[in-house]
Tab-separated table of C-alpha atoms and ligand atoms in Angstrom:
chain	number	residue	atom	x	y	z
A	163	UNK	CA	-0.186	0.030	-0.008
A	164	UNK	CA	0.510	3.758	-0.306
A	165	UNK	CA	0.586	5.834	2.650
A	166	UNK	CA	0.804	9.527	1.661
A	167	UNK	CA	0.996	12.081	4.418
A	168	UNK	CA	-0.924	14.869	3.629
A	169	UNK	CA	-1.360	16.625	6.757
A	170	UNK	CA	1.364	16.409	10.146
A	171	UNK	CA	0.350	18.733	12.380
A	172	UNK	CA	-2.166	18.616	15.368
A	173	UNK	CA	-5.137	20.811	15.399
A	174	UNK	CA	-4.526	24.606	14.761
A	175	UNK	CA	-1.262	23.648	12.142
A	176	UNK	CA	2.529	24.670	12.221
A	177	UNK	CA	2.428	27.721	12.381
A	178	UNK	CA	-1.090	28.347	13.727
A	179	UNK	CA	-2.304	31.447	13.101
A	180	UNK	CA	-2.650	33.349	15.928
A	181	UNK	CA	0.255	31.479	18.095
A	182	UNK	CA	3.526	33.449	18.830
A	183	UNK	CA	5.483	30.329	20.792
A	184	UNK	CA	9.363	29.705	20.068
A	185	UNK	CA	8.388	27.173	17.090
A	186	UNK	CA	5.151	29.413	15.399
A	187	UNK	CA	7.818	32.559	15.587
A	188	UNK	CA	10.916	31.180	14.691
A	189	UNK	CA	9.440	29.426	11.444
A	190	UNK	CA	7.894	32.861	10.537
A	191	UNK	CA	10.895	34.271	10.651
A	192	UNK	CA	13.246	31.967	8.830
A	193	UNK	CA	15.380	30.762	12.263
A	194	UNK	CA	14.068	27.084	13.064
A	195	UNK	CA	15.202	23.927	11.116
A	196	UNK	CA	12.207	22.993	10.534
A	197	UNK	CA	8.790	23.286	8.302
A	198	UNK	CA	5.364	24.138	8.024
A	199	UNK	CA	2.411	21.354	8.695
A	200	UNK	CA	-0.628	21.174	8.098
A	201	UNK	CA	-3.618	19.649	10.163
A	202	UNK	CA	-3.675	15.957	10.787
A	203	UNK	CA	-4.389	13.610	7.428
A	204	UNK	CA	-3.469	10.293	5.723
A	205	UNK	CA	-4.389	9.037	2.627
A	206	UNK	CA	-4.161	5.475	1.615
A	207	UNK	CA	-4.116	2.935	-1.508
A	208	UNK	CA	-4.005	-0.401	-2.028
A	209	UNK	CA	-4.362	-0.251	-5.578
A	210	UNK	CA	-2.251	3.448	-6.677
A	211	UNK	CA	-6.233	5.211	-8.291
A	212	UNK	CA	-8.274	4.903	-5.400
A	213	UNK	CA	-7.547	6.854	-2.360
A	214	UNK	CA	-8.612	6.257	0.957
A	215	UNK	CA	-8.837	9.308	3.355
A	216	UNK	CA	-8.068	9.008	6.808
A	217	UNK	CA	-9.798	12.324	8.357
A	218	UNK	CA	-10.978	15.503	6.596
A	219	UNK	CA	-9.059	18.319	7.857
A	220	UNK	CA	-9.761	22.042	7.317
A	221	UNK	CA	-6.549	21.983	5.227
A	222	UNK	CA	-7.701	19.668	2.274
A	223	UNK	CA	-8.019	22.190	0.437
A	224	UNK	CA	-4.222	22.714	0.089
A	225	UNK	CA	-3.506	19.173	0.718
A	226	UNK	CA	-5.367	18.192	-2.211
A	227	UNK	CA	-3.702	20.824	-4.352
A	228	UNK	CA	-0.173	19.389	-2.990
A	229	UNK	CA	-0.894	15.826	-4.436
A	230	UNK	CA	-2.065	15.186	-7.794
A	231	UNK	CA	-3.582	11.499	-7.076
A	232	UNK	CA	-6.330	13.228	-5.327
A	233	UNK	CA	-7.059	16.028	-8.216
A	234	UNK	CA	-9.801	15.759	-10.749
A	235	UNK	CA	-8.895	13.956	-13.881
A	236	UNK	CA	-11.250	12.119	-15.426
A	237	UNK	CA	-14.423	14.163	-15.795
A	238	UNK	CA	-15.775	17.466	-15.077
A	239	UNK	CA	-16.101	17.500	-11.395
A	240	UNK	CA	-13.719	14.667	-9.926
A	241	UNK	CA	-11.028	12.866	-7.371
A	242	UNK	CA	-9.217	10.314	-6.040
A	243	UNK	CA	-10.310	10.409	-3.028
A	244	UNK	CA	-12.822	6.918	-2.937
A	245	UNK	CA	-13.874	7.656	1.138
A	246	UNK	CA	-13.419	8.762	3.757
A	247	UNK	CA	-12.958	7.267	7.506
A	248	UNK	CA	-12.825	8.787	10.479
A	249	UNK	CA	-10.796	8.742	13.701
A	250	UNK	CA	-13.156	10.821	15.833
A	251	UNK	CA	-15.396	13.812	15.658
A	252	UNK	CA	-12.509	16.591	16.502
A	253	UNK	CA	-12.662	19.857	14.450
A	254	UNK	CA	-9.088	19.074	12.476
A	255	UNK	CA	-10.606	15.582	11.463
A	256	UNK	CA	-13.784	16.613	10.096
A	257	UNK	CA	-14.028	19.959	8.800
A	258	UNK	CA	-12.681	19.146	5.925
A	259	UNK	CA	-15.996	17.572	4.785
A	260	UNK	CA	-17.378	20.759	4.904
A	261	UNK	CA	-14.941	22.260	2.388
A	262	UNK	CA	-15.307	19.269	-0.056
A	263	UNK	CA	-19.360	20.729	0.388
A	264	UNK	CA	-18.991	20.451	-4.098
A	265	UNK	CA	-19.070	16.660	-3.752
A	266	UNK	CA	-21.114	15.336	-7.183
A	267	UNK	CA	-22.532	12.664	-4.807
A	268	UNK	CA	-22.589	11.522	-1.493
A	269	UNK	CA	-19.632	11.345	0.124
A	270	UNK	CA	-18.569	7.572	1.809
A	271	UNK	CA	-18.264	8.411	5.248
A	272	UNK	CA	-16.753	5.404	7.647
A	273	UNK	CA	-16.916	5.969	11.398
A	274	UNK	CA	-18.430	4.776	14.664
A	275	UNK	CA	-21.942	5.356	16.093
A	276	UNK	CA	-20.291	7.280	18.611
A	277	UNK	CA	-18.511	10.126	15.854
A	278	UNK	CA	-21.829	9.910	13.712
A	279	UNK	CA	-23.598	11.021	16.987
A	280	UNK	CA	-21.534	13.946	17.420
A	281	UNK	CA	-21.456	14.420	13.309
A	282	UNK	CA	-25.423	15.345	14.016
A	283	UNK	CA	-25.393	16.864	17.305
A	284	UNK	CA	-22.538	18.801	18.391
A	285	UNK	CA	-20.853	19.109	16.081
A	286	UNK	CA	-23.728	18.795	12.947
A	287	UNK	CA	-21.510	18.621	10.094
A	288	UNK	CA	-23.346	15.811	8.576
A	289	UNK	CA	-27.017	17.433	8.815
A	290	UNK	CA	-25.598	20.387	7.069
A	291	UNK	CA	-23.910	18.092	3.852
A	292	UNK	CA	-27.659	16.997	3.566
A	293	UNK	CA	-28.164	20.410	2.009
A	294	UNK	CA	-25.617	19.426	-0.315
A	295	UNK	CA	-24.849	15.830	-1.680
A	296	UNK	CA	-25.166	13.899	1.582
A	297	UNK	CA	-23.058	11.736	3.168
A	298	UNK	CA	-23.509	7.911	2.727
A	299	UNK	CA	-22.459	6.468	6.296
A	300	UNK	CA	-21.582	3.491	6.957
A	301	UNK	CA	-20.829	2.472	10.358
A	302	UNK	CA	-17.542	0.895	11.947
A	303	UNK	CA	-17.837	-1.670	14.774
A	304	UNK	CA	-15.547	-1.025	17.860
A	305	UNK	CA	-15.419	-5.251	18.249
A	306	UNK	CA	-12.319	-4.900	16.167
A	307	UNK	CA	-14.004	-6.924	13.576
A	308	UNK	CA	-12.623	-6.307	9.943
A	309	UNK	CA	-14.020	-4.268	7.002
A	310	UNK	CA	-13.359	-3.347	3.816
A	311	UNK	CA	-14.153	-0.126	1.894
A	312	UNK	CA	-15.175	-0.561	-2.241
A	313	UNK	CA	-12.404	0.621	-4.440
A	314	UNK	CA	-10.072	0.418	-1.780
A	315	UNK	CA	-8.716	-3.138	-3.789
A	316	UNK	CA	-6.309	-5.069	-1.478
A	317	UNK	CA	-6.635	-3.298	1.904
A	318	UNK	CA	-8.653	-4.842	5.073
A	319	UNK	CA	-9.073	-2.638	8.147
A	320	UNK	CA	-10.083	-2.682	11.519
A	321	UNK	CA	-10.664	-0.352	13.785
A	322	UNK	CA	-8.646	-0.252	17.341
A	323	UNK	CA	-10.534	1.099	20.231
A	324	UNK	CA	-8.641	3.991	21.805
A	325	UNK	CA	-8.830	6.002	25.568
A	326	UNK	CA	-8.464	9.644	24.408
A	327	UNK	CA	-11.062	12.184	24.614
A	328	UNK	CA	-14.229	13.306	22.847
A	329	UNK	CA	-14.150	16.749	21.386
A	330	UNK	CA	-15.704	19.659	23.694
A	331	UNK	CA	-19.099	19.980	21.561
A	332	UNK	CA	-19.676	16.278	22.317
A	333	UNK	CA	-22.731	14.660	23.864
A	334	UNK	CA	-19.882	12.275	24.792
A	335	UNK	CA	-17.384	14.918	27.113
A	336	UNK	CA	-15.690	13.666	29.785
A	337	UNK	CA	-18.059	10.418	29.970
A	338	UNK	CA	-16.647	8.868	26.723
A	339	UNK	CA	-17.809	6.330	24.964
A	340	UNK	CA	-16.674	3.308	22.967
A	341	UNK	CA	-15.952	4.544	19.667
A	342	UNK	CA	-15.127	7.858	20.761
A	343	UNK	CA	-11.480	7.214	19.193
A	344	UNK	CA	-10.122	4.804	17.111
A	345	UNK	CA	-6.851	4.107	15.550
A	346	UNK	CA	-6.874	1.527	12.360
A	347	UNK	CA	-5.154	-1.284	11.409
A	348	UNK	CA	-4.598	-1.090	7.866
A	349	UNK	CA	-3.316	-4.580	5.885
A	350	UNK	CA	-2.132	-4.914	2.760
A	351	UNK	CA	-3.301	-8.347	1.798
A	352	UNK	CA	-0.889	-8.558	-1.185
A	353	UNK	CA	2.104	-7.543	0.451
A	354	UNK	CA	0.819	-9.018	3.916
A	355	UNK	CA	2.236	-5.838	5.425
A	356	UNK	CA	0.230	-3.754	7.815
A	357	UNK	CA	-0.075	0.110	9.234
A	358	UNK	CA	-1.258	1.050	12.926
A	359	UNK	CA	-2.466	4.575	12.843
A	360	UNK	CA	-3.902	6.293	15.838
A	361	UNK	CA	-3.270	10.068	15.699
A	362	UNK	CA	-5.078	10.700	19.055
A	363	UNK	CA	-3.765	8.334	21.917
A	364	UNK	CA	-4.447	8.535	25.839
A	365	UNK	CA	-3.173	5.798	27.314
A	366	UNK	CA	-1.721	2.613	25.567
A	367	UNK	CA	-3.780	-0.083	26.678
A	368	UNK	CA	-2.263	-3.734	26.046
A	369	UNK	CA	-4.840	-4.792	22.707
A	370	UNK	CA	-2.847	-1.607	21.583
A	371	UNK	CA	0.630	-2.621	22.391
A	372	UNK	CA	-0.259	-5.808	20.333
A	373	UNK	CA	-1.062	-3.523	17.564
A	374	UNK	CA	1.612	-1.912	17.541
A	375	UNK	CA	4.062	-4.631	18.010
A	376	UNK	CA	2.189	-6.947	15.140
A	377	UNK	CA	2.548	-3.430	12.532
A	378	UNK	CA	5.010	-2.819	9.710
A	379	UNK	CA	5.115	0.763	10.184
A	380	UNK	CA	3.746	2.947	13.439
A	381	UNK	CA	1.861	6.189	13.058
A	382	UNK	CA	1.472	7.533	16.038
A	383	UNK	CA	-0.059	10.434	18.337
A	384	UNK	CA	2.956	12.787	18.247
A	385	UNK	CA	1.178	15.580	19.813
A	386	UNK	CA	3.761	16.880	23.050
A	387	UNK	CA	6.762	16.562	24.558
A	388	UNK	CA	5.611	17.034	28.056
A	389	UNK	CA	2.344	16.296	29.528
A	390	UNK	CA	2.189	20.208	30.840
A	391	UNK	CA	3.519	21.756	27.080
A	392	UNK	CA	0.930	24.523	26.783
A	393	UNK	CA	1.072	25.846	30.655
A	394	UNK	CA	4.833	26.072	29.834
A	395	UNK	CA	4.362	28.476	27.036
A	396	UNK	CA	1.671	30.382	28.967
A	397	UNK	CA	-0.981	29.066	26.867
A	398	UNK	CA	-3.425	27.187	28.734
A	399	UNK	CA	-3.686	25.554	31.756
A	400	UNK	CA	-5.116	21.953	30.149
A	401	UNK	CA	-2.868	18.676	30.478
A	402	UNK	CA	-2.535	16.941	27.434
A	403	UNK	CA	-3.939	14.301	28.799
A	404	UNK	CA	-7.052	15.992	29.447
A	405	UNK	CA	-7.296	16.712	25.946
A	406	UNK	CA	-6.788	12.817	25.126
A	407	UNK	CA	-3.015	12.593	24.316
A	408	UNK	CA	-0.131	11.080	25.539
A	409	UNK	CA	3.177	12.738	25.798
A	410	UNK	CA	6.211	11.797	24.992
A	411	UNK	CA	8.628	12.056	27.570
A	412	UNK	CA	7.077	10.524	30.543
A	413	UNK	CA	8.351	7.067	31.745
A	414	UNK	CA	5.906	4.525	29.847
A	415	UNK	CA	5.016	7.764	27.386
A	416	UNK	CA	4.927	7.273	23.896
A	417	UNK	CA	9.072	7.551	23.514
A	418	UNK	CA	9.739	4.787	26.034
A	419	UNK	CA	6.831	2.405	24.681
A	420	UNK	CA	7.755	2.616	20.835
A	421	UNK	CA	11.152	2.101	21.779
A	422	UNK	CA	10.634	-1.286	22.717
A	423	UNK	CA	9.061	-2.315	19.951
A	424	UNK	CA	11.666	-4.185	17.641
A	425	UNK	CA	9.413	-4.811	14.462
A	426	UNK	CA	7.363	-1.749	13.248
A	427	UNK	CA	9.351	1.635	11.065
A	428	UNK	CA	7.988	3.874	14.022
A	429	UNK	CA	6.834	7.727	12.832
A	430	UNK	CA	5.238	10.351	15.120
A	431	UNK	CA	2.297	12.476	13.785
A	432	UNK	CA	-0.076	14.897	14.830
A	433	UNK	CA	2.798	17.105	16.398
A	434	UNK	CA	1.112	19.986	18.379
A	435	UNK	CA	2.928	23.245	17.091
A	436	UNK	CA	4.550	24.136	20.510
A	437	UNK	CA	5.952	20.713	20.145
A	438	UNK	CA	10.079	20.940	20.625
A	439	UNK	CA	10.742	18.266	18.269
A	440	UNK	CA	10.037	19.917	15.578
A	441	UNK	CA	13.250	21.680	15.820
A	442	UNK	CA	15.364	19.183	13.867
A	443	UNK	CA	18.209	20.704	15.636
A	444	UNK	CA	16.745	20.500	19.442
A	445	UNK	CA	18.111	17.991	21.975
A	446	UNK	CA	14.586	16.290	22.410
A	447	UNK	CA	14.477	15.818	18.401
A	448	UNK	CA	18.181	14.085	19.033
A	449	UNK	CA	16.765	11.683	21.805
A	450	UNK	CA	14.048	10.508	19.264
A	451	UNK	CA	16.629	10.101	16.665
A	452	UNK	CA	18.556	8.107	19.394
A	453	UNK	CA	16.154	5.015	19.719
A	454	UNK	CA	14.974	5.034	15.970
A	455	UNK	CA	11.312	7.200	16.111
A	456	UNK	CA	10.863	9.515	13.112
A	457	UNK	CA	9.110	12.458	13.385
A	458	UNK	CA	6.765	13.218	10.176
A	459	UNK	CA	6.521	16.159	7.643
A	460	UNK	CA	3.981	16.980	5.224
A	461	UNK	CA	4.531	15.123	1.970
A	462	UNK	CA	6.236	12.214	3.217
A	463	UNK	CA	5.467	8.924	1.455
A	464	UNK	CA	5.927	5.318	2.884
A	465	UNK	CA	5.052	2.053	0.970
A	466	UNK	CA	4.764	-0.899	2.740
B	196	MLT	C1	-6.877	17.572	19.575
B	196	MLT	O1	-6.526	16.616	18.728
B	196	MLT	O2	-7.118	17.322	20.884
B	196	MLT	C2	-8.043	18.383	18.981
B	196	MLT	O3	-8.113	18.422	17.552
B	196	MLT	C3	-7.657	20.085	19.419
B	196	MLT	C4	-7.984	20.505	19.054
B	196	MLT	O4	-9.451	21.389	18.744
B	196	MLT	O5	-7.641	21.645	17.597
B	197	MN	MN1	-6.318	16.988	16.811
B	198	ZN	ZN1	3.134	28.137	18.704
């Protein structure tokens, strides 16, 4: 399968429009070794022609312009995106549906019933799209059963329930239900290889660790280096854990967990603009390099 990383930033992207943090201000000034990142989305193809979009970011318009396989090529109104799969109902993962409202037929959208509820109540994008061509919803179960998607040739998907947070506008905020957040195992039946993708991960439960250990490549929550990163920057008192993100640097955090895995290629994604790992010359980035963990960037291509 071909995996193309459209957006490797967290919500807000890098630089964030109103942010003057060390990273954002240095990126604007051209004094940091790093690159701008759009908001969280990847796309995968098993046949090189039809693409599955994982999460629809507010930056989808620019992301499509950055990646010709998603662009119109066959008829007057057209796209290479065959279906959209959502990990959750967060703004950075769903707002692109509004941007793509001009689609000439209902979008094939795959998400859990918990996410469907958010998208028809707290953030009623699906209801709004009913005034355009609508959404053809397929329910993703949280029982870790396999599913396939039309046109996603050679690919088998499994949703992996995760402990994270429902969005602030969700009826399930602070009382999360199964399916508020899922990651995905995507297996290529031709190569026998599999990807584990989880851009929002609050707790690494045993079943999650098993998926990670068995994967050939993992793309996993790289939001923050420290749990108190937002307060360190004087931005907010909220801990990353309260937003459903496990930090990299603590004991039992993402870095330690990933560094113990032998099989997979390990890549961080959904990186917040405050995270020091965005600076390629930082000591934090050096620590990741030492344990073989990569930091993703927009336009990164992976083939497994
Ligand atoms: C998150 O990942 O926690 C959210 O996307 C934050 C946001 O709303 O930007
Ligand atoms: Mn996010
Ligand atoms: Zn910033």
